[in-house]
Coordinates of C-alpha atoms in Angstrom, one line a residue:
M1 CA 10.7 49.6 8.5
K2 CA 10.2 53.6 8.2
K3 CA 7.8 55.1 10.2
H4 CA 5.3 56.3 6.6
R5 CA 4.9 53.0 5.9
M6 CA 4.3 51.6 8.9
L7 CA 1.4 53.7 9.2
I8 CA 0.5 52.8 5.9
L9 CA 0.4 49.3 6.5
D10 CA -1.1 49.3 9.8
I11 CA -3.7 51.8 8.3
I12 CA -4.5 48.8 6.0
K13 CA -4.3 45.8 8.2
S14 CA -6.7 47.9 10.3
S15 CA -9.5 48.2 7.8
E16 CA -12.4 45.9 7.0
E17 CA -12.8 47.8 3.4
H18 CA -10.1 47.1 0.8
M19 CA -8.9 51.3 0.6
K20 CA -8.4 53.2 -2.9
A21 CA -5.1 55.0 -2.4
E22 CA -7.2 58.5 -1.6
E23 CA -8.4 56.8 1.5
I24 CA -5.7 55.3 2.6
Y25 CA -4.4 59.3 2.3
M26 CA -6.6 60.6 3.7
K27 CA -6.7 58.3 7.0
A28 CA -2.7 59.0 6.9
K29 CA -3.3 62.6 6.8
Q30 CA -5.0 62.7 9.6
L31 CA -2.8 60.7 12.0
Q32 CA 0.1 62.0 10.7
P33 CA -0.8 65.6 9.0
S34 CA 2.9 66.4 7.1
I35 CA 2.7 63.0 5.4
A36 CA 2.9 63.8 1.3
V37 CA 0.4 61.5 -1.3
G38 CA 3.7 60.8 -3.5
T39 CA 4.8 59.1 0.1
V40 CA 1.3 57.3 0.6
Y41 CA 1.4 56.2 -3.6
R42 CA 5.5 55.0 -3.3
N43 CA 4.9 52.8 0.1
L44 CA 1.6 51.1 -1.1
G45 CA 3.9 50.3 -4.4
L46 CA 7.2 49.2 -2.5
M47 CA 4.3 46.9 0.0
T48 CA 2.8 45.5 -3.0
E49 CA 6.3 44.5 -4.8
A50 CA 7.3 42.9 -1.3
G51 CA 4.4 40.9 -1.3
E52 CA 2.8 42.4 2.2
I53 CA -0.2 43.6 0.7
R54 CA -2.5 42.8 -3.2
R55 CA -3.3 45.2 -4.9
I56 CA -6.3 44.6 -7.0
S57 CA -6.6 46.2 -10.3
I58 CA -10.2 47.0 -11.7
L59 CA -10.8 48.4 -14.9
N60 CA -12.3 51.8 -15.5
A61 CA -11.8 51.8 -11.5
P62 CA -8.7 52.9 -8.7
D63 CA -6.8 50.3 -7.4
R64 CA -7.7 49.0 -4.4
Y65 CA -5.3 47.5 -1.9
D66 CA -6.2 44.0 -0.1
K67 CA -4.8 43.0 3.9
S68 CA -5.6 39.2 2.6
L69 CA -2.8 37.3 1.3
H70 CA -4.1 34.0 1.4
P71 CA -5.2 33.0 -2.0
H72 CA -9.4 34.0 -2.2
E73 CA -11.3 35.8 -5.5
H74 CA -13.1 39.1 -5.3
L75 CA -16.5 39.9 -6.3
I76 CA -16.7 43.2 -8.0
C77 CA -20.4 44.4 -8.1
Q78 CA -20.6 46.5 -11.3
N79 CA -22.5 49.4 -10.9
C80 CA -21.2 50.5 -7.3
G81 CA -18.3 48.7 -7.1
E82 CA -18.5 47.0 -3.9
L83 CA -16.3 44.5 -3.9
T84 CA -16.8 41.6 -1.6
D85 CA -13.8 38.7 -0.6
I86 CA -15.1 35.1 -1.5
T87 CA -12.9 31.8 -2.0
V88 CA -13.5 28.9 -4.1
S89 CA -11.2 26.4 -2.2
D90 CA -11.0 23.9 -4.9
L91 CA -10.4 26.4 -7.5
K92 CA -6.0 26.0 -8.3
E93 CA -6.1 22.3 -8.2
Y94 CA -9.5 22.1 -10.6
M95 CA -7.3 24.1 -13.2
E96 CA -4.1 22.7 -12.4
K97 CA -6.2 19.0 -13.5
Q98 CA -7.4 20.7 -16.5
T99 CA -4.3 21.9 -17.6
G100 CA -1.9 19.8 -17.0
I101 CA 0.2 22.7 -15.3
E102 CA 1.3 23.9 -11.9
I103 CA -0.2 27.3 -11.6
L104 CA 2.1 29.6 -9.1
S105 CA -0.5 32.6 -8.5
Y106 CA -4.0 34.0 -10.0
E107 CA -6.4 36.7 -9.7
L108 CA -9.9 36.2 -10.3
N109 CA -12.7 39.1 -10.0
L110 CA -15.8 38.1 -10.6
R111 CA -18.4 41.1 -11.7
Y112 CA -22.0 40.7 -10.4
I113 CA -25.1 43.3 -9.4
C114 CA -25.3 43.6 -6.5
D115 CA -28.4 43.0 -3.7
K116 CA -28.1 46.9 -2.5
C117 CA -28.5 48.1 -6.9
K118 CA -30.9 45.3 -8.0
N119 CA -33.7 46.5 -5.5
G120 CA -32.4 50.2 -4.8

């Protein structure tokens, strides 16, 4: 694995957040000043295609990147964009039973208003 790709993967894996490409680039630039923004975007695409990370696409917002590859869903605050992992353990099985088909994969993003936005 190339050094830039390894650096980007380490940044994503060490973060507790679902980082945006720009955030990943800024962190990478601190650690490796010569890295170009195009290098970050290209490697994010390659790592997503290779199944090393997950891209989370959110309407009208920048994509975010997830280190967790296990099946899970996301709660997204409609106001501030806060993104939280949740797990609905039997969702796949329930959907397969309801539809009669084998579900290979799925992405589920649930929108809500977080407590900070409600109370703020």
